[in-house]
CSV table of C-alpha atoms in Angstrom, one decimal:
chain,number,residue,atom,x,y,z
A,253,MET,CA,8.4,21.5,22.5
A,254,ASN,CA,11.2,20.8,24.4
A,255,LYS,CA,14.7,22.0,23.7
A,256,ALA,CA,16.4,18.8,23.4
A,257,LEU,CA,13.8,17.6,20.2
A,258,GLU,CA,14.6,20.9,18.9
A,259,MET,CA,18.5,20.5,19.3
A,260,ALA,CA,17.8,17.0,17.9
A,261,GLY,CA,16.2,18.5,14.2
A,262,ASN,CA,13.1,18.2,14.7
A,263,MET,CA,11.3,18.3,11.4
A,264,PHE,CA,7.6,18.8,11.6
A,265,HIS,CA,4.8,18.5,14.9
A,266,TYR,CA,1.5,18.5,14.8
A,267,GLU,CA,-1.3,18.2,17.1
A,268,ASN,CA,-4.5,16.0,16.8
A,269,PRO,CA,-7.9,15.9,18.8
A,270,ARG,CA,-8.2,14.0,21.2
A,271,CYS,CA,-11.7,11.9,20.6
A,272,ASP,CA,-14.3,9.0,22.1
A,273,CYS,CA,-14.6,5.7,20.4
A,274,LYS,CA,-17.0,3.2,20.9
A,275,VAL,CA,-17.9,0.1,19.5
A,276,THR,CA,-21.4,-1.7,19.0
A,277,THR,CA,-22.3,-4.6,17.7
A,278,ASN,CA,-25.1,-5.5,16.0
A,279,TYR,CA,-26.7,-8.1,13.6
A,280,THR,CA,-27.4,-8.7,10.8
A,281,ASP,CA,-31.3,-10.4,9.3
A,282,ASP,CA,-29.5,-13.7,8.8
A,283,GLY,CA,-27.7,-13.2,12.2
A,284,VAL,CA,-24.6,-12.3,11.6
A,285,GLU,CA,-22.9,-10.5,14.2
A,286,TYR,CA,-21.1,-6.7,12.8
A,287,HIS,CA,-19.5,-4.2,14.8
A,288,SER,CA,-19.2,-0.3,14.2
A,289,LEU,CA,-17.8,2.3,15.4
A,290,GLN,CA,-18.9,6.3,16.6
A,291,LEU,CA,-16.8,8.6,17.3
A,292,LYS,CA,-17.0,12.1,18.4
A,293,THR,CA,-14.4,15.1,18.7
A,294,VAL,CA,-13.5,15.4,22.8
A,295,GLU,CA,-11.6,18.4,24.7
A,296,GLY,CA,-7.8,18.5,24.1
A,297,SER,CA,-5.3,16.9,22.0
A,298,TYR,CA,-2.9,14.7,20.8
A,299,ARG,CA,0.6,16.6,20.7
A,300,TYR,CA,3.3,14.8,17.4
A,301,ALA,CA,6.7,15.6,16.9
A,302,TYR,CA,9.4,14.2,14.5
A,303,ALA,CA,13.3,13.8,15.2
A,304,PRO,CA,15.6,11.5,13.1
A,305,ILE,CA,16.5,7.8,14.1
A,306,ASP,CA,13.2,7.9,16.5
A,307,GLY,CA,10.7,9.1,14.5
A,308,LEU,CA,7.6,9.8,14.8
A,309,VAL,CA,7.0,10.9,18.7
A,310,MET,CA,4.2,11.5,21.1
A,311,ILE,CA,4.7,14.3,23.1
A,312,ASP,CA,3.9,15.1,26.7
A,313,SER,CA,1.7,18.2,26.9
A,314,LYS,CA,2.7,19.5,30.2
A,315,THR,CA,6.4,18.6,30.0
A,316,GLY,CA,7.2,18.5,26.1
A,317,ALA,CA,9.1,14.6,26.8
A,318,VAL,CA,9.2,12.5,24.6
A,319,ILE,CA,6.6,9.4,26.2
A,320,GLU,CA,9.0,6.5,25.6
A,321,LYS,CA,6.5,3.5,26.0
A,322,ASN,CA,4.4,4.8,23.2
A,323,LYS,CA,5.6,3.5,19.2
A,324,VAL,CA,3.4,6.1,17.2
A,325,ILE,CA,4.2,4.0,13.7
A,326,GLU,CA,5.5,0.5,15.6
A,327,ASP,CA,1.5,0.1,17.0
A,328,PHE,CA,-0.1,1.9,14.1
A,329,LEU,CA,2.1,-1.4,11.9
A,330,ASN,CA,0.8,-4.3,14.3
A,331,MET,CA,-3.3,-3.0,15.6
A,332,ASP,CA,-5.3,-6.0,14.0
A,333,LEU,CA,-7.2,-4.4,11.6
A,334,HIS,CA,-9.5,-7.1,11.9
A,335,LYS,CA,-10.6,-5.9,15.2
A,336,ALA,CA,-12.8,-3.4,16.3
A,337,ASP,CA,-11.3,-3.4,19.5
A,338,LYS,CA,-8.0,-3.0,18.6
A,339,ILE,CA,-8.2,-0.4,16.5
A,340,LYS,CA,-11.2,1.4,19.2
A,341,GLU,CA,-8.1,0.8,21.6
A,342,TYR,CA,-5.2,2.6,19.4
A,343,ILE,CA,-7.8,5.6,18.5
A,344,ASN,CA,-7.7,6.5,21.9
A,345,THR,CA,-4.6,6.0,22.8
A,346,TYR,CA,-3.0,8.2,20.1
A,347,GLY,CA,-6.8,9.9,18.4
A,348,PHE,CA,-9.0,9.7,14.9
A,349,ILE,CA,-6.4,9.0,11.2
A,350,MET,CA,-8.9,12.2,10.1
A,351,ALA,CA,-10.2,15.2,10.8
A,352,LEU,CA,-13.7,15.0,12.3
A,353,PRO,CA,-17.2,17.8,13.7
A,354,LYS,CA,-16.3,19.4,16.1
A,355,ASP,CA,-20.4,19.9,17.0
A,356,GLY,CA,-20.5,17.4,20.0
A,357,LYS,CA,-21.5,14.6,17.6
A,358,TYR,CA,-20.8,10.7,17.2
A,359,LYS,CA,-20.3,10.0,13.7
A,360,MET,CA,-20.6,5.9,12.8
A,361,PHE,CA,-17.7,4.5,10.9
A,362,ASN,CA,-17.5,0.2,9.2
A,363,PRO,CA,-14.5,-1.1,10.3
A,364,VAL,CA,-14.1,-3.0,7.5
A,365,ASP,CA,-13.5,-0.1,5.3
A,366,LEU,CA,-11.4,1.9,7.8
A,367,ALA,CA,-9.3,-1.3,7.8
A,368,GLN,CA,-9.0,-1.3,4.2
A,369,LEU,CA,-8.1,2.8,4.0
A,370,MET,CA,-4.8,2.1,7.2
A,371,ASN,CA,-4.2,-1.4,6.0
A,372,ARG,CA,-2.9,0.5,3.1
A,373,PHE,CA,-0.3,2.0,4.5
A,374,LYS,CA,1.4,-0.9,5.3
A,375,ALA,CA,1.6,-2.1,2.6
A,376,LEU,CA,3.4,0.1,1.8
A,377,VAL,CA,5.7,0.1,5.0
A,378,LYS,CA,6.4,-3.9,4.0
A,379,LEU,CA,7.0,-3.0,0.4
A,380,MET,CA,9.5,-0.6,1.3
A,381,ALA,CA,11.2,-3.0,3.9
A,382,ALA,CA,11.0,-5.5,1.4
A,383,MET,CA,13.0,-4.0,-1.5
A,384,GLU,CA,15.8,-3.2,1.4
A,385,GLU,CA,16.9,-6.1,3.0
A,386,GLU,CA,19.6,-8.6,1.2
A,387,HIS,CA,18.1,-11.2,0.1
A,388,ILE,CA,14.9,-10.1,-2.3
A,389,ASP,CA,11.8,-12.1,-2.5
A,390,TYR,CA,11.0,-10.6,-5.0
A,391,ASP,CA,7.4,-12.7,-4.6
A,392,ASN,CA,6.4,-10.9,-2.1
A,393,ILE,CA,7.6,-7.5,-3.4
A,394,LEU,CA,5.4,-8.7,-6.6
A,395,LYS,CA,2.5,-9.2,-3.7
A,396,LEU,CA,2.8,-6.1,-1.8
A,397,THR,CA,3.1,-3.7,-4.6
A,398,ALA,CA,0.2,-5.7,-6.3
A,399,TYR,CA,-2.3,-5.3,-3.7
A,400,LEU,CA,-1.2,-1.4,-3.7
A,401,LEU,CA,-2.3,-1.3,-7.5
A,402,PHE,CA,-5.6,-3.7,-8.0
A,403,ALA,CA,-6.7,-3.2,-5.0
A,404,LYS,CA,-10.2,-0.7,-4.9
A,405,PRO,CA,-9.7,3.0,-3.7
A,406,ARG,CA,-11.3,3.8,-1.0
A,407,LYS,CA,-12.7,6.8,0.8
A,408,ILE,CA,-13.7,7.6,3.9
A,409,LEU,CA,-15.9,10.3,4.5
A,410,PRO,CA,-18.0,11.9,8.3
A,411,SER,CA,-20.5,12.8,6.7
A,412,GLU,CA,-21.6,13.8,2.6
A,413,ASN,CA,-20.8,16.4,3.4
A,414,GLU,CA,-17.8,16.6,4.5
A,415,GLU,CA,-14.2,16.2,3.7
A,416,GLY,CA,-12.4,12.8,4.4
A,417,LEU,CA,-9.7,10.5,2.9
A,418,CYS,CA,-9.0,8.2,0.3
A,419,SER,CA,-6.9,5.9,-1.0
A,420,CYS,CA,-4.5,6.9,-3.9
A,421,LEU,CA,-5.7,5.7,-7.2
A,422,HIS,CA,-2.7,5.0,-9.4
A,423,ALA,CA,-1.9,5.4,-12.7
A,424,PHE,CA,-2.8,1.9,-13.7
A,425,THR,CA,-5.2,1.1,-11.6
A,426,ARG,CA,-7.5,4.2,-13.0
A,427,PHE,CA,-6.8,1.4,-15.7
A,428,TRP,CA,-7.8,-1.5,-14.2
A,429,TYR,CA,-11.1,-0.9,-12.6
A,430,ASN,CA,-12.2,1.2,-15.8
A,431,ILE,CA,-10.8,-1.8,-18.2
A,432,THR,CA,-15.0,-1.9,-20.1
A,433,THR,CA,-15.1,1.8,-21.3
A,434,LEU,CA,-11.9,1.4,-22.9
A,435,PRO,CA,-11.1,2.5,-26.4
A,436,ASP,CA,-11.6,-0.6,-29.0
A,437,LEU,CA,-8.1,-0.5,-30.5
A,438,THR,CA,-9.4,-3.0,-33.6
A,439,GLU,CA,-8.9,-0.6,-36.4
A,440,ASN,CA,-4.5,-1.2,-35.4
A,441,LEU,CA,-4.7,-4.2,-36.7
A,442,VAL,CA,-1.8,-5.0,-39.5
A,443,ASN,CA,-2.7,-7.3,-42.1
A,444,SER,CA,-0.3,-9.5,-43.1
A,445,PRO,CA,0.6,-9.5,-47.1
A,446,SER,CA,0.3,-13.9,-46.7
A,447,ASN,CA,-4.2,-12.3,-46.5
A,448,ASP,CA,-3.4,-15.7,-43.9
A,449,PRO,CA,-5.8,-13.8,-41.1
A,450,TYR,CA,-2.8,-16.1,-38.3
A,451,ASP,CA,-0.3,-13.2,-39.6
A,452,ASP,CA,-2.3,-10.3,-38.9
A,453,TYR,CA,-1.0,-8.4,-35.9
A,454,TYR,CA,-1.5,-5.5,-33.8
A,455,PRO,CA,1.8,-3.1,-33.2
A,456,ILE,CA,2.4,-2.8,-29.8
A,457,PRO,CA,4.9,-0.3,-28.2
A,458,ASP,CA,6.0,-1.8,-25.1
A,459,SER,CA,7.7,-0.4,-23.0
A,460,PHE,CA,9.4,-3.4,-21.1
A,461,THR,CA,11.1,-4.9,-24.3
A,462,LYS,CA,11.5,-1.3,-25.2
A,463,GLN,CA,10.6,-2.6,-28.8
A,464,GLU,CA,7.6,-2.7,-31.2
A,465,GLU,CA,5.7,-5.8,-30.5
A,466,ARG,CA,3.4,-7.9,-32.4
A,467,LEU,CA,0.5,-9.3,-30.3
A,468,GLY,CA,-1.0,-11.4,-32.7
A,469,MET,CA,-4.6,-11.1,-33.8
A,470,ILE,CA,-6.2,-14.6,-33.2
A,471,ASP,CA,-3.9,-14.6,-29.7
A,472,TYR,CA,-5.7,-11.7,-28.3
A,473,HIS,CA,-9.1,-12.8,-29.4
A,474,GLU,CA,-8.5,-15.8,-27.9
A,475,ASN,CA,-7.0,-14.7,-24.9
A,476,ALA,CA,-8.8,-11.2,-23.7
A,477,GLU,CA,-12.4,-12.0,-26.4
A,478,ASP,CA,-16.2,-13.5,-24.8
A,479,ILE,CA,-14.7,-13.0,-21.2
A,480,ASP,CA,-17.2,-11.6,-18.5
A,481,PHE,CA,-14.7,-9.2,-16.9
A,482,TYR,CA,-16.9,-9.3,-14.1
A,483,SER,CA,-17.0,-12.2,-13.2
A,484,ALA,CA,-14.5,-13.6,-10.6
A,485,GLY,CA,-13.0,-17.3,-10.5
A,486,SER,CA,-12.4,-17.7,-13.3
A,487,PRO,CA,-8.7,-19.0,-13.8
A,488,LEU,CA,-8.3,-16.8,-17.8
A,489,ILE,CA,-9.8,-13.7,-16.2
A,490,PHE,CA,-6.4,-11.7,-15.5
A,491,LYS,CA,-5.3,-13.2,-19.0
A,492,ALA,CA,-7.7,-12.0,-20.3
A,493,LYS,CA,-7.2,-8.5,-18.4
A,494,ILE,CA,-4.5,-8.2,-19.4
A,495,THR,CA,-4.7,-8.8,-22.4
A,496,LYS,CA,-7.7,-6.7,-23.5
A,497,LEU,CA,-5.6,-3.4,-21.3
A,498,TYR,CA,-2.2,-4.5,-23.5
A,499,ARG,CA,-4.2,-4.1,-26.6
A,500,ASP,CA,-6.0,-0.9,-26.0
A,501,ALA,CA,-5.1,1.3,-22.7
A,502,PHE,CA,-3.4,3.6,-25.1
A,503,GLU,CA,-4.5,7.5,-24.4
A,504,GLU,CA,-2.7,10.9,-25.8
A,505,ASN,CA,0.2,12.4,-23.1
A,506,MET,CA,-0.3,8.3,-20.5
A,507,ASP,CA,1.3,8.3,-18.1
A,508,MET,CA,4.2,5.4,-18.3
A,509,ARG,CA,3.9,4.1,-15.4
A,510,ALA,CA,0.8,2.6,-16.2
A,511,ARG,CA,2.2,0.7,-19.3
A,512,TYR,CA,5.2,-0.1,-17.2
A,513,VAL,CA,2.6,-2.2,-15.0
A,514,ILE,CA,0.5,-3.6,-18.2
A,515,ASP,CA,3.2,-4.6,-20.2
A,516,TYR,CA,5.2,-6.4,-17.1
A,517,PHE,CA,2.4,-8.3,-16.2
A,518,TYR,CA,2.1,-9.4,-19.4
A,519,HIS,CA,5.0,-10.7,-19.7
A,520,LEU,CA,4.8,-12.6,-16.6
A,521,ILE,CA,2.6,-14.3,-18.3
A,522,GLN,CA,3.8,-15.0,-22.1
A,523,ILE,CA,7.5,-16.3,-19.1
A,524,GLY,CA,4.1,-19.0,-17.7
A,525,ILE,CA,3.7,-17.4,-14.7
A,526,ASN,CA,-0.2,-17.8,-14.0
A,527,ILE,CA,-1.8,-15.5,-11.2
A,528,GLU,CA,-5.4,-15.7,-10.6
A,529,ASP,CA,-7.7,-12.7,-10.7
A,530,VAL,CA,-7.1,-10.2,-8.6
A,531,LEU,CA,-10.3,-9.2,-6.5
A,532,GLU,CA,-10.8,-5.9,-4.7
A,533,ASP,CA,-9.5,-6.2,-1.9
A,534,GLY,CA,-6.1,-6.5,-3.9
A,535,ILE,CA,-4.7,-10.6,-2.9
A,536,PHE,CA,-3.6,-12.9,-5.8
A,537,HIS,CA,-1.7,-15.9,-5.5
A,538,MET,CA,0.3,-17.7,-8.3
A,539,ASP,CA,1.5,-21.0,-8.9
A,540,THR,CA,4.2,-20.6,-9.3
A,541,LYS,CA,7.0,-18.9,-7.8
A,542,LEU,CA,8.8,-16.5,-8.8
A,543,ASN,CA,12.9,-16.8,-7.4
A,544,SER,CA,12.4,-20.8,-8.5
A,545,HIS,CA,11.1,-19.9,-12.2
A,546,LYS,CA,13.8,-20.0,-14.7
A,547,MET,CA,13.1,-17.5,-16.9
A,548,PHE,CA,12.2,-15.3,-14.0
A,549,ASP,CA,15.9,-13.2,-15.3
A,550,ASP,CA,18.1,-10.1,-14.2
A,551,THR,CA,15.3,-8.2,-16.2
A,552,PHE,CA,12.2,-9.2,-15.0
A,553,LYS,CA,13.9,-8.8,-11.7
A,554,SER,CA,15.2,-5.8,-11.6
A,555,GLN,CA,12.2,-4.3,-13.7
A,556,LEU,CA,9.8,-5.6,-10.6
A,557,ILE,CA,11.4,-3.2,-8.4
A,558,PHE,CA,11.2,-0.1,-10.4
A,559,ILE,CA,7.6,-0.5,-10.7
A,560,ALA,CA,7.7,-1.3,-6.9
A,561,LYS,CA,9.4,2.0,-6.7
A,562,ASN,CA,7.1,3.5,-8.9
A,563,THR,CA,4.1,2.1,-6.5
A,564,VAL,CA,5.9,3.9,-3.7
A,565,LYS,CA,6.4,7.5,-5.6
A,566,GLU,CA,2.9,7.7,-6.4
A,567,GLU,CA,1.1,6.5,-3.7
A,568,PHE,CA,3.5,9.0,-1.1
A,569,ASP,CA,3.3,12.2,-3.9
A,570,PHE,CA,-0.9,11.3,-3.2
A,571,GLU,CA,-1.5,10.8,0.6
A,572,LEU,CA,1.6,14.0,0.9
A,573,TYR,CA,-0.4,16.6,-1.7
A,574,GLY,CA,-1.6,18.3,1.2
A,575,ILE,CA,0.8,18.8,3.2
A,576,HIS,CA,2.4,22.4,3.0
A,577,PRO,CA,5.5,24.9,5.1
A,578,ILE,CA,3.7,27.5,7.5
A,579,TYR,CA,6.4,29.9,9.6
A,580,ASP,CA,5.3,29.8,13.0
A,581,ILE,CA,5.9,33.4,13.9
A,582,GLU,CA,5.7,32.8,18.3
A,583,THR,CA,8.4,30.6,17.5
A,584,MET,CA,10.8,32.1,14.6
A,585,THR,CA,10.3,28.1,13.8
A,586,PRO,CA,9.0,26.7,10.0
A,587,ASN,CA,6.7,23.7,10.3
A,588,TRP,CA,4.4,22.1,7.9
A,589,GLU,CA,0.9,22.7,7.8
A,590,ILE,CA,-0.7,18.8,8.0
A,591,PRO,CA,-4.4,18.0,7.7
A,592,ASN,CA,-4.9,14.9,9.8
A,593,PHE,CA,-3.1,11.8,11.5
A,594,PHE,CA,-2.9,9.8,8.7
A,595,THR,CA,-0.9,12.4,6.5
A,596,ALA,CA,1.3,12.6,9.7
A,597,LEU,CA,2.4,9.3,9.7
A,598,TYR,CA,2.6,8.9,5.9
A,599,PHE,CA,5.5,12.0,6.8
A,600,ALA,CA,6.8,10.5,9.0
A,601,LEU,CA,7.5,7.1,6.9
A,602,PHE,CA,7.9,9.5,4.6
A,603,TYR,CA,11.4,10.7,6.1
A,604,THR,CA,12.4,7.0,6.7
A,605,LYS,CA,15.7,7.0,5.0
A,606,PRO,CA,16.5,3.7,3.0
A,607,GLY,CA,19.7,2.0,3.2
A,608,TYR,CA,19.2,3.1,7.0
A,609,GLU,CA,16.8,2.3,8.8
A,610,ILE,CA,13.6,-0.3,8.4
A,611,TYR,CA,10.5,-2.3,9.6
A,612,ARG,CA,11.7,-5.9,10.3
A,613,LYS,CA,9.1,-8.7,11.0
A,614,CYS,CA,10.2,-10.4,14.7
A,615,ALA,CA,11.8,-13.9,13.2
A,616,ASN,CA,9.5,-14.9,17.1
A,617,PRO,CA,6.7,-17.3,14.6
A,618,ASN,CA,4.8,-16.3,17.7
A,619,CYS,CA,5.2,-12.4,17.9
A,620,GLY,CA,5.8,-10.9,14.2
A,621,ARG,CA,5.6,-7.7,15.2
A,622,LEU,CA,6.9,-5.3,12.8
A,623,PHE,CA,9.6,-3.1,14.7
A,624,LYS,CA,12.1,-0.4,13.4
A,625,VAL,CA,15.8,-1.6,12.9
A,626,LYS,CA,18.2,2.0,11.8
A,627,THR,CA,20.2,-0.2,9.5
A,628,THR,CA,19.3,-2.9,6.8
A,629,ASN,CA,23.1,-4.6,8.2
A,630,SER,CA,21.5,-4.8,11.3
A,631,ARG,CA,21.4,-8.9,12.4
A,632,LYS,CA,18.7,-7.4,14.9
A,633,GLN,CA,15.7,-10.1,14.2
A,634,TYR,CA,14.0,-9.8,17.6
A,635,HIS,CA,11.5,-6.9,18.4
A,636,ASP,CA,12.6,-7.3,22.0
A,637,ILE,CA,14.4,-9.7,24.8
A,638,SER,CA,12.0,-12.2,25.1
A,639,CYS,CA,11.0,-12.5,21.8
A,640,GLN,CA,14.8,-13.5,21.3
A,641,ASN,CA,14.4,-15.9,24.8
A,642,ALA,CA,11.3,-17.6,23.2
A,643,ALA,CA,13.1,-18.4,20.0
A,644,ALA,CA,16.1,-19.6,21.5
A,645,GLN,CA,13.8,-22.4,24.0
A,646,MET,CA,11.8,-23.0,20.9
A,647,ARG,CA,14.7,-23.5,19.0
A,648,HIS,CA,16.3,-25.3,21.7
A,649,ARG,CA,13.5,-27.9,22.5
A,650,LYS,CA,13.4,-28.9,18.8
A,651,SER,CA,17.0,-29.9,18.8
A,652,LYS,CA,15.7,-32.5,21.6
A,653,LYS,CA,13.3,-34.7,19.9
């Protein structure tokens, strides 16, 4: 490591083994083309360091100087995860996201599985940036938060007997994907003194209203009963699942972050926000806009930000769990033991300072590249001068028309 980088306050350094990556093409019995990635560890490694302002940088192994042309996190964020060749290009430049066996044998990976895991990092970056923007887009924050909470947890293994990578299992996500195993809390029903079943209710300690709410027995059964929770495409399925969770998702020593999410979505539905079923990819669509909905008030806004921040915290807590401090007796300096490159990316993002730096999407509609902005007050909207000029030319042509 060069002295200049050390003096700048380097937070950690990391070496990622080099690997050879090949893309293979195959076809299904129906003639549909699909790709696989073949990877193996080769001799050598890539060196990285993290310093304030510059972020995660690649270091020249001979000189110790920063290789300015390599934008480690930016290139990761802007990788086209739908194309196996683009994933291969990144791996051949920076190394693989996790450790591979050093047996000289190729390991096969499905690029779709990798993309689903890697895309969570992108969503986290976008969510952190969205909360720091001057004008908050609550629809965007809801969709990014929901993506991290509702997407099915992913696990990537080099082989069955080797350690791999898995995505964060949020407190809420565990309930969502185990909804059919929840206890039936019908016994909590409170019978009305009037003996009118329409007045019977389930008492719910609601974290959103911060008081006990009454979920009517008839309302519950109309919304949550006779629904196949494994079905998809029904406009009623999301409402049914949330209503089921609202009544039954209670357990001893429960992580309240799960209840915050459940109660929030329940009340979103109650004010008329129509959400279709969220599939395993974590993407859902609403037919209403939060910002323009008259009942989406400051309480809903502040609670959404609170849930989004908790979601960010859970992601970091999970992804950084394997890191521990070490002391280098050769250099007499502190460092961190980092298990893999994917964790190093999260660790670099962990050091990003809210209110000072974010990743912003380039305003050129033909670009859209995510790039680092030093302050949230910065007016920089384009990642380079060529995009700024191109956007200006488009505006000029449009004004002439």
